[in-house]
PDB file of C-alpha atoms in Angstrom:
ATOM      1  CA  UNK A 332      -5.510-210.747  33.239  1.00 58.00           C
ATOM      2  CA  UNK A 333      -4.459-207.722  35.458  1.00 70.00           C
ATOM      3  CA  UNK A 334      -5.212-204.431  34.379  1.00 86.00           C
ATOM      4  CA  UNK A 335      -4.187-201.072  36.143  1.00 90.00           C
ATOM      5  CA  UNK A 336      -5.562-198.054  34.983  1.00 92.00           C
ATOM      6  CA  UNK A 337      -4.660-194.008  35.381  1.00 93.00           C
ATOM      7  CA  UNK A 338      -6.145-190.689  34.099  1.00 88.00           C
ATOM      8  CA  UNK A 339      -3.579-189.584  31.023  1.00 90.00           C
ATOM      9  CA  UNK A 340      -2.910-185.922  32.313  1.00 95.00           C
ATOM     10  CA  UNK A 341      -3.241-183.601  35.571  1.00 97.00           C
ATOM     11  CA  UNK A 342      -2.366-179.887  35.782  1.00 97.00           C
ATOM     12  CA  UNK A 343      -1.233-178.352  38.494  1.00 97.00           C
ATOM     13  CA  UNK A 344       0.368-175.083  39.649  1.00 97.00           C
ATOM     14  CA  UNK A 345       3.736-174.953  41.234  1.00 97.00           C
ATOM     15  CA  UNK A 346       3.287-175.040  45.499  1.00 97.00           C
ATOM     16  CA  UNK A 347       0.266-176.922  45.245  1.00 97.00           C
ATOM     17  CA  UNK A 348      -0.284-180.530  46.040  1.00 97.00           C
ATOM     18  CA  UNK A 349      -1.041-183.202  43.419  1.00 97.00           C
ATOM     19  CA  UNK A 350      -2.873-186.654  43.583  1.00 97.00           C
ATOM     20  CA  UNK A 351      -2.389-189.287  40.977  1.00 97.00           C
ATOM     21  CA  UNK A 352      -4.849-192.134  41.010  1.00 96.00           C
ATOM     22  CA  UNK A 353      -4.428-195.829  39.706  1.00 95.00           C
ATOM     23  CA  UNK A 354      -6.704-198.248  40.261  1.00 95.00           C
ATOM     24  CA  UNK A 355      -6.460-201.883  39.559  1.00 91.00           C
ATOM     25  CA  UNK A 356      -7.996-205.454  39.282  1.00 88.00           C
ATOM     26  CA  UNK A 357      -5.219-207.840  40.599  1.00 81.00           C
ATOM     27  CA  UNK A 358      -6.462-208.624  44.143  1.00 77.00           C
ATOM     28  CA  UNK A 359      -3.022-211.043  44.886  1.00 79.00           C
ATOM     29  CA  UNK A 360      -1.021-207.643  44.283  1.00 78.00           C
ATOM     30  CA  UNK A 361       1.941-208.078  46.581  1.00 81.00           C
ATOM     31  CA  UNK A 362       3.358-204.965  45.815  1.00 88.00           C
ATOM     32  CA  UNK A 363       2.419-201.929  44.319  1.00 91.00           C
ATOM     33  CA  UNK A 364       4.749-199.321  43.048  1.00 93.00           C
ATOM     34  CA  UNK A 365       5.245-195.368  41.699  1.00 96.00           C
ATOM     35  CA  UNK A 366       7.970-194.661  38.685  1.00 96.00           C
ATOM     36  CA  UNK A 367       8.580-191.331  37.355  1.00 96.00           C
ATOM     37  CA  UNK A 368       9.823-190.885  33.645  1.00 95.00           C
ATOM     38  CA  UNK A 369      11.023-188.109  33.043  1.00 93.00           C
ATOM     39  CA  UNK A 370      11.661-187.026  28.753  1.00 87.00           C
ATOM     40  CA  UNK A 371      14.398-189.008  27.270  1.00 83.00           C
ATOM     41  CA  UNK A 372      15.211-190.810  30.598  1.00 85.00           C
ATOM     42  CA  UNK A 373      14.169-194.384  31.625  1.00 88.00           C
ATOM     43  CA  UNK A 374      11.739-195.460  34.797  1.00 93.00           C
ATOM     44  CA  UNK A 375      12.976-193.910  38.176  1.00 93.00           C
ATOM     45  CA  UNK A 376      11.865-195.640  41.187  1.00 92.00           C
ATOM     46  CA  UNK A 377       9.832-193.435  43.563  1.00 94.00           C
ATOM     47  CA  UNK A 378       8.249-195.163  46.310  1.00 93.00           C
ATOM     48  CA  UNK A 379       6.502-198.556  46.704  1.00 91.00           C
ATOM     49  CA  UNK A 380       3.784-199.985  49.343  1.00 91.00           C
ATOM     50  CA  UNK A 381       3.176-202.834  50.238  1.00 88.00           C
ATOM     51  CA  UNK A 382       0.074-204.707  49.965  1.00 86.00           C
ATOM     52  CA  UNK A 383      -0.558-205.119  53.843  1.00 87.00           C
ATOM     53  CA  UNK A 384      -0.186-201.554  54.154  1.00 89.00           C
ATOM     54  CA  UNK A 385      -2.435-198.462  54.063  1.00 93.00           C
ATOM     55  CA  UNK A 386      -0.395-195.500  53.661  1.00 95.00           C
ATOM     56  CA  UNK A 387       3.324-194.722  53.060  1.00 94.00           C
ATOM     57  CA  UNK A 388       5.216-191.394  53.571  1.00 95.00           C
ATOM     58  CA  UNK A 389       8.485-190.570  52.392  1.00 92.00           C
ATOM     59  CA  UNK A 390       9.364-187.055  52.911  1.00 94.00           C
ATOM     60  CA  UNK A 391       7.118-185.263  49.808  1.00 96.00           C
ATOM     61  CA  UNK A 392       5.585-188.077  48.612  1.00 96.00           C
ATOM     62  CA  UNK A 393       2.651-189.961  50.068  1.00 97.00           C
ATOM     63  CA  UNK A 394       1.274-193.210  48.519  1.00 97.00           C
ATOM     64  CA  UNK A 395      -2.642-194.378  50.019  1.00 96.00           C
ATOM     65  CA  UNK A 396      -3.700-197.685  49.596  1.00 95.00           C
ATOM     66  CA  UNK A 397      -7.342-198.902  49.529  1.00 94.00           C
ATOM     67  CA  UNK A 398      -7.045-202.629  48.589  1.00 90.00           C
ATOM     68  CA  UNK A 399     -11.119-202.787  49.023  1.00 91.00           C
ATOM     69  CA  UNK A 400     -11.918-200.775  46.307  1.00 92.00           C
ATOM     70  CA  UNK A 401      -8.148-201.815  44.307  1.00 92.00           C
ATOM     71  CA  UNK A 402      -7.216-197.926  44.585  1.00 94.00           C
ATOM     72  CA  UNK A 403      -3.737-196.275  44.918  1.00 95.00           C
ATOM     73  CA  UNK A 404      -2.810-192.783  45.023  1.00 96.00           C
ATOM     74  CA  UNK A 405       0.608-190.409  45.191  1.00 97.00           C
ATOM     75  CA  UNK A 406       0.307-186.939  46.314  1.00 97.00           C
ATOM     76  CA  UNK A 407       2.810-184.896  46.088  1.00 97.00           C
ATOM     77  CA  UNK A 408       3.703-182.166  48.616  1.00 97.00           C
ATOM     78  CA  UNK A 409       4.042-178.691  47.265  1.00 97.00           C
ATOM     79  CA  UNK A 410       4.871-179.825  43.566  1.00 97.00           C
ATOM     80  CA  UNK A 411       7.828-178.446  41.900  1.00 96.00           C
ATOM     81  CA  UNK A 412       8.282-177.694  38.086  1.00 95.00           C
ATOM     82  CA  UNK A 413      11.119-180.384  38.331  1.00 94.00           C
ATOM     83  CA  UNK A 414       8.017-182.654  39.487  1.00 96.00           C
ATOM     84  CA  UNK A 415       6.575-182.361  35.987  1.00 96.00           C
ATOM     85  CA  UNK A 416       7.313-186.036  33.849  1.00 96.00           C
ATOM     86  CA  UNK A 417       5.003-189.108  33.374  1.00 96.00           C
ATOM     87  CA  UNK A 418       4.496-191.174  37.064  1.00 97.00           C
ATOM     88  CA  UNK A 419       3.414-194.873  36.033  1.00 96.00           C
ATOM     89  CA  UNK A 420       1.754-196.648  38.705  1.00 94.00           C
ATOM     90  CA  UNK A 421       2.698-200.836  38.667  1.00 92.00           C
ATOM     91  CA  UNK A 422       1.325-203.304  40.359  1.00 89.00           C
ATOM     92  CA  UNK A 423       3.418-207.159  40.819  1.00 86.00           C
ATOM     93  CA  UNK A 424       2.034-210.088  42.453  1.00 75.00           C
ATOM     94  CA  UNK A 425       5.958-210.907  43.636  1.00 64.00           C
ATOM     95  CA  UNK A 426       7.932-213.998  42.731  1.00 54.00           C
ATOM     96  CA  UNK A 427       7.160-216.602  39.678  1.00 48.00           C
ATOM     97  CA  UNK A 428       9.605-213.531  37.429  1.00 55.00           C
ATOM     98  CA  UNK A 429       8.460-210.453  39.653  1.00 69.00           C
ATOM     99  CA  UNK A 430       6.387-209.187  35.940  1.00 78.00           C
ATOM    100  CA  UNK A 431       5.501-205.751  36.665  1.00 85.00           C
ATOM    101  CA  UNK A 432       2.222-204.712  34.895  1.00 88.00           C
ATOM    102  CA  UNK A 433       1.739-200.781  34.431  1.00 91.00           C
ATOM    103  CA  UNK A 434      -0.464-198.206  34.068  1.00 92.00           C
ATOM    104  CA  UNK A 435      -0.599-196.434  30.569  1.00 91.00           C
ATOM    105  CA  UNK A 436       1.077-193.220  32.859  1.00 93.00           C
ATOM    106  CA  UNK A 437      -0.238-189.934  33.789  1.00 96.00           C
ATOM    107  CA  UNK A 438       1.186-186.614  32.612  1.00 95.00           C
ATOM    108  CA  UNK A 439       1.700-184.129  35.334  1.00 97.00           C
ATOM    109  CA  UNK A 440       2.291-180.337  34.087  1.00 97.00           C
ATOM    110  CA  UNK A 441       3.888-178.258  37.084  1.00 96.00           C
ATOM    111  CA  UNK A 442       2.713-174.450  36.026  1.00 95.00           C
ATOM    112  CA  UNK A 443       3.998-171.351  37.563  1.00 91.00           C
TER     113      UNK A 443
ATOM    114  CA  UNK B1460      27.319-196.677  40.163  1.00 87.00           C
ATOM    115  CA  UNK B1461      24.670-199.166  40.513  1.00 85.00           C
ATOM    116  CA  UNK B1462      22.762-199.383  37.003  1.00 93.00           C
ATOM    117  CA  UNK B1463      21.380-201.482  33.957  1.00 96.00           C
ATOM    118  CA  UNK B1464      23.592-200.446  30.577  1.00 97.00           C
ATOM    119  CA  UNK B1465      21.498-200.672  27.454  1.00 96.00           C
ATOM    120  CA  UNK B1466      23.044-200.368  23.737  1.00 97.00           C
ATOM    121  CA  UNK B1467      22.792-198.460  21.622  1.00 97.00           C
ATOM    122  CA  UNK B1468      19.840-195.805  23.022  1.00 96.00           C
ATOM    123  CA  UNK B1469      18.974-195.488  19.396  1.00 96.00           C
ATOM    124  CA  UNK B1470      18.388-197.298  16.164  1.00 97.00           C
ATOM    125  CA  UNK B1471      17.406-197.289  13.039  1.00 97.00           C
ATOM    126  CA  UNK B1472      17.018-200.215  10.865  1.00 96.00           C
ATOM    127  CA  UNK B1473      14.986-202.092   8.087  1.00 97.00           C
ATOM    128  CA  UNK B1474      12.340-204.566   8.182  1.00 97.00           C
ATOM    129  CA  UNK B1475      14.013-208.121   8.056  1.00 97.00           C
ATOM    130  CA  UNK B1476      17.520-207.514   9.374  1.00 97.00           C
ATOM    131  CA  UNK B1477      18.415-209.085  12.152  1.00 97.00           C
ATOM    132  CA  UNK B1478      19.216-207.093  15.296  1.00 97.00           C
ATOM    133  CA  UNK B1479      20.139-207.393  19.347  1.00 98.00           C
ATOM    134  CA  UNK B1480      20.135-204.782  21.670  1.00 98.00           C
ATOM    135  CA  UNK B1481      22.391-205.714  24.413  1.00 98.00           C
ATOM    136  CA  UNK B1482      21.717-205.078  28.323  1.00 98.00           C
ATOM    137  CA  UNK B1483      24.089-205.634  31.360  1.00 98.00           C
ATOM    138  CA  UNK B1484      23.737-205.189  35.187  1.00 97.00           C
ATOM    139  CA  UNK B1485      26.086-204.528  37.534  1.00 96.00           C
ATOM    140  CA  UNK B1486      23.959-205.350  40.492  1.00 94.00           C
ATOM    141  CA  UNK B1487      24.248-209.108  40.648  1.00 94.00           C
ATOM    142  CA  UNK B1488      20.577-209.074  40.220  1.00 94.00           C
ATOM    143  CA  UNK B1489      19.096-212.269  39.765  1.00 93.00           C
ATOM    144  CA  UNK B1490      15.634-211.412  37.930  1.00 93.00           C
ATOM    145  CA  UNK B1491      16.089-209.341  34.368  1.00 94.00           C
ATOM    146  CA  UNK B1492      12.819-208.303  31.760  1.00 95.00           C
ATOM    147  CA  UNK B1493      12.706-206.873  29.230  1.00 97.00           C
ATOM    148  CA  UNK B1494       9.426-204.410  28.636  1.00 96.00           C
ATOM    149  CA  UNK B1495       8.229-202.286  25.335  1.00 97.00           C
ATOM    150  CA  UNK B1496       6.583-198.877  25.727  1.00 95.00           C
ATOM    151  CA  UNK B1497       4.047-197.826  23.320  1.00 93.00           C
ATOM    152  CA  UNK B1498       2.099-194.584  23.102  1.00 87.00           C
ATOM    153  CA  UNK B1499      -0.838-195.572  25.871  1.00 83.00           C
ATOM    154  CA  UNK B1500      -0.290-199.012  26.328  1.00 86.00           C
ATOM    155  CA  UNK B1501       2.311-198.379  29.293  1.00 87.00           C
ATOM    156  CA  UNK B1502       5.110-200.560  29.497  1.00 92.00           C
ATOM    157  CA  UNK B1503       4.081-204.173  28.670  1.00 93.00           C
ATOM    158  CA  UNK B1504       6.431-206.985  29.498  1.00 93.00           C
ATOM    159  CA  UNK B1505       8.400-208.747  26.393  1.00 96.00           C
ATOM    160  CA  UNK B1506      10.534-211.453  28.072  1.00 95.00           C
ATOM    161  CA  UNK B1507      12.043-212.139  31.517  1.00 93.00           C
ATOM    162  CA  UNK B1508      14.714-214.041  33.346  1.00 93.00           C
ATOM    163  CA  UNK B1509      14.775-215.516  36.957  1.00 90.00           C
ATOM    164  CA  UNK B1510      18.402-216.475  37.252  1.00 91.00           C
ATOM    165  CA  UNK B1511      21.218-217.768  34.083  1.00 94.00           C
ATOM    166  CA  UNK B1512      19.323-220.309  31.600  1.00 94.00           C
ATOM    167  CA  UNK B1513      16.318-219.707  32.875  1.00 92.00           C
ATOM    168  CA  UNK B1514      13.883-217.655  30.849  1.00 93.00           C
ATOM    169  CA  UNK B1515       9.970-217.184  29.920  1.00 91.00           C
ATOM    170  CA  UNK B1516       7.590-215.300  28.093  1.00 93.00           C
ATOM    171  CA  UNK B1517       6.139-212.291  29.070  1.00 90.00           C
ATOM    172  CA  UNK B1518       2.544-210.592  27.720  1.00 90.00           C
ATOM    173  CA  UNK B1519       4.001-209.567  23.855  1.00 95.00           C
ATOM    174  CA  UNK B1520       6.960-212.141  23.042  1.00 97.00           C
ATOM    175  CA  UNK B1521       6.175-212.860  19.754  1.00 97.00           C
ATOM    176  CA  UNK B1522       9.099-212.186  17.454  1.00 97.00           C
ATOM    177  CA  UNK B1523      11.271-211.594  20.130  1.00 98.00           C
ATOM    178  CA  UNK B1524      14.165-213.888  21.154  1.00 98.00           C
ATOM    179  CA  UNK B1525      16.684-213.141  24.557  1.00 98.00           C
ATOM    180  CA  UNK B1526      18.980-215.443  26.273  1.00 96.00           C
ATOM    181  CA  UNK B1527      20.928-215.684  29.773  1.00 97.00           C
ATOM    182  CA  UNK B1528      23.988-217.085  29.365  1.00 97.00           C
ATOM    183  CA  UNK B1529      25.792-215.240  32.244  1.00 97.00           C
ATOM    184  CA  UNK B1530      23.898-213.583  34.912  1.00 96.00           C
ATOM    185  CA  UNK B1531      24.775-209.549  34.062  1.00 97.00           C
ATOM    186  CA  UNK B1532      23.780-209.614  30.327  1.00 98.00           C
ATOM    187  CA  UNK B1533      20.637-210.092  28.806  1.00 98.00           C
ATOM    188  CA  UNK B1534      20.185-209.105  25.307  1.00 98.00           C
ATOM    189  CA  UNK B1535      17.165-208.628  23.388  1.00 98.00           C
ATOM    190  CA  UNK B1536      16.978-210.312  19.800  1.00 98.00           C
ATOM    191  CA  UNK B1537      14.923-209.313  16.559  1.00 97.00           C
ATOM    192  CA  UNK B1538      15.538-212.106  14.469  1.00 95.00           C
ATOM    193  CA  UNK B1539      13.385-210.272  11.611  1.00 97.00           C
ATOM    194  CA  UNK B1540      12.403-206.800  12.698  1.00 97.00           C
ATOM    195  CA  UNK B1541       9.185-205.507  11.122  1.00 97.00           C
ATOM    196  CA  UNK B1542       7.616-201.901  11.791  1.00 97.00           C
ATOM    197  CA  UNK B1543       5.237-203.004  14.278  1.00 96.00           C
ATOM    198  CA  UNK B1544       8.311-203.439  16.867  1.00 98.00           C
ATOM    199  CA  UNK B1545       8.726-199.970  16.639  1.00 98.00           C
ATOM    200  CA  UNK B1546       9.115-198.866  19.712  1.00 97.00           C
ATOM    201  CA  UNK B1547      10.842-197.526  23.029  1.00 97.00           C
ATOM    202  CA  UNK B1548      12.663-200.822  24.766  1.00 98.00           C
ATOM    203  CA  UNK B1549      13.624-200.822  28.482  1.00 97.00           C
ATOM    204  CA  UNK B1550      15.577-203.133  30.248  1.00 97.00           C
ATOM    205  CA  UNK B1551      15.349-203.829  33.917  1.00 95.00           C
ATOM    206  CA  UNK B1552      16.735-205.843  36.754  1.00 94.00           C
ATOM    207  CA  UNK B1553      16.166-206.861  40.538  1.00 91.00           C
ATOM    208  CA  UNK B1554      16.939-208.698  42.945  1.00 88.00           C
ATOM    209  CA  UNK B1555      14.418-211.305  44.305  1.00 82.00           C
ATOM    210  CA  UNK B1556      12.826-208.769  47.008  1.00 80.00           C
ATOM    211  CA  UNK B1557       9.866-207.056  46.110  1.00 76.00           C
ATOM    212  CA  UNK B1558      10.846-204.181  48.182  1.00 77.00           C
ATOM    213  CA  UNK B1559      13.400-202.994  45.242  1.00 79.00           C
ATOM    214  CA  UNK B1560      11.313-202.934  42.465  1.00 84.00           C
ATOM    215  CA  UNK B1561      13.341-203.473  39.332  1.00 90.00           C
ATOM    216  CA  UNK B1562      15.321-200.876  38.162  1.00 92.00           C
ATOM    217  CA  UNK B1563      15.211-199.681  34.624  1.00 94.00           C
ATOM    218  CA  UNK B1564      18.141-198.859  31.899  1.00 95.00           C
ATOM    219  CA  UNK B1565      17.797-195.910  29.859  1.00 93.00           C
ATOM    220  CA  UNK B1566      16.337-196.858  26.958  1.00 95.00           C
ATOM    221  CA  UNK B1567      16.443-197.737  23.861  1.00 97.00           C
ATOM    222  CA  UNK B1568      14.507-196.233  20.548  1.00 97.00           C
ATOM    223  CA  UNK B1569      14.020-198.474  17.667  1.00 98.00           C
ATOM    224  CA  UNK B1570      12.609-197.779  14.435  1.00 98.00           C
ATOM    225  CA  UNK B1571      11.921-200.381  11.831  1.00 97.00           C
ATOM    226  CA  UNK B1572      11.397-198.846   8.608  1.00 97.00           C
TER     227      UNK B1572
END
């Protein structure tokens, strides 16, 4: 079945950039997506690409796409400590119930 | 405001006693799932729902039960609860574009003691 797989924690300091990886083994992904949780709160939408596409900006946020090696980043433009919460990367081969399958998250820590 | 209701965000119950968690749209969004979250497992997918009546399994359905009798609500049913469904429950619509993604209700924290 699919898997998609991130790294559990990053550290960064506040002003500094951040890159969260995901990489994954569905190669019909339609769509792949970034949600931020932050504590007690449900799964935000962030940003999603498309599978035909490469890279995606939206203002702080950048999402790469290597569908060779099934790789998928976020970096985010001088992080903020409001940036810190748990980013999920998801992956959905569209249509036949649109089923989402996530990452197990990655914990970002925004330090002064 | 455009959003998926869940009730309540938090219970507390005992193994065997039957239990729904209720979740409405507002969105007119055809396509509704419901999805656990465990401790690193991610979110895995429980059940989901294409349009009204029309239903099917997701990755981790067993003792689970949901139904779609009108297109806004979807509940989620625990017909006997045990501690193993312990866990943090999301519900989450969208429409049939992938471009949306589904957006997610707030939660909802179950314990079964």
């Amino acid at each position: 079945g699919e898997d998609v797989e991130q790294s559990l924690f990053l550290s960064v300091r506040e002003g500094d950039s951040s890159v969260i990886n995901c990489t994954y083994t569905d190669s019909s992904s339609t769509y792949l997506y970034w949600y931020k949780q932050e504590p007690g709160a449900g799964l935000q939408l962030l940003t999603y690409i498309f599978s035909n596409m490469d890279m995606k900006q939206d203002q702080r946020l950048t999402v790469l796409l290597n569908k060779k090696d099934k790789h998928l980043s976020l970096r985010i433009a001088d992080t903020q400590t409001g940036d810190s919460a748990i980013y999920f990367c998801a992956e959905s081969e569209w249509g036949g119930g649109n089923k989402l399958t996530f990452g197990t998250g990655t914990q970002l820590k925004v330090e002064l | 405001e455009a959003q998926v209701t869940q009730n309540p965000r938090y219970l507390i119950t005992v193994t065997g006693k039957k239990l729904t968690v209720t979740c409405s749209q507002n969105m007119n969004h055809e396509y509704m799932s419901w999805y656990r979250q465990d401790p690193g497992l991610g979110l895995r997918q429980i059940y989901y729902s294409m349009n009204v009546e029309v239903t099917d399994k997701g990755d981790v359905p067993e003792g689970y039960k949901v139904s779609r009798k009108e297109k806004r609500n979807f509940p989620l049913i625990l017909e006997s609860p045990s501690p193993n469904q312990t866990s943090l429950y999301f519900c989450a619509s969208s429409p049939p574009s992938g471009r949306y993604g589904y957006t997610f209700g707030s939660g909802t924290r179950l314990t079964v003691v």
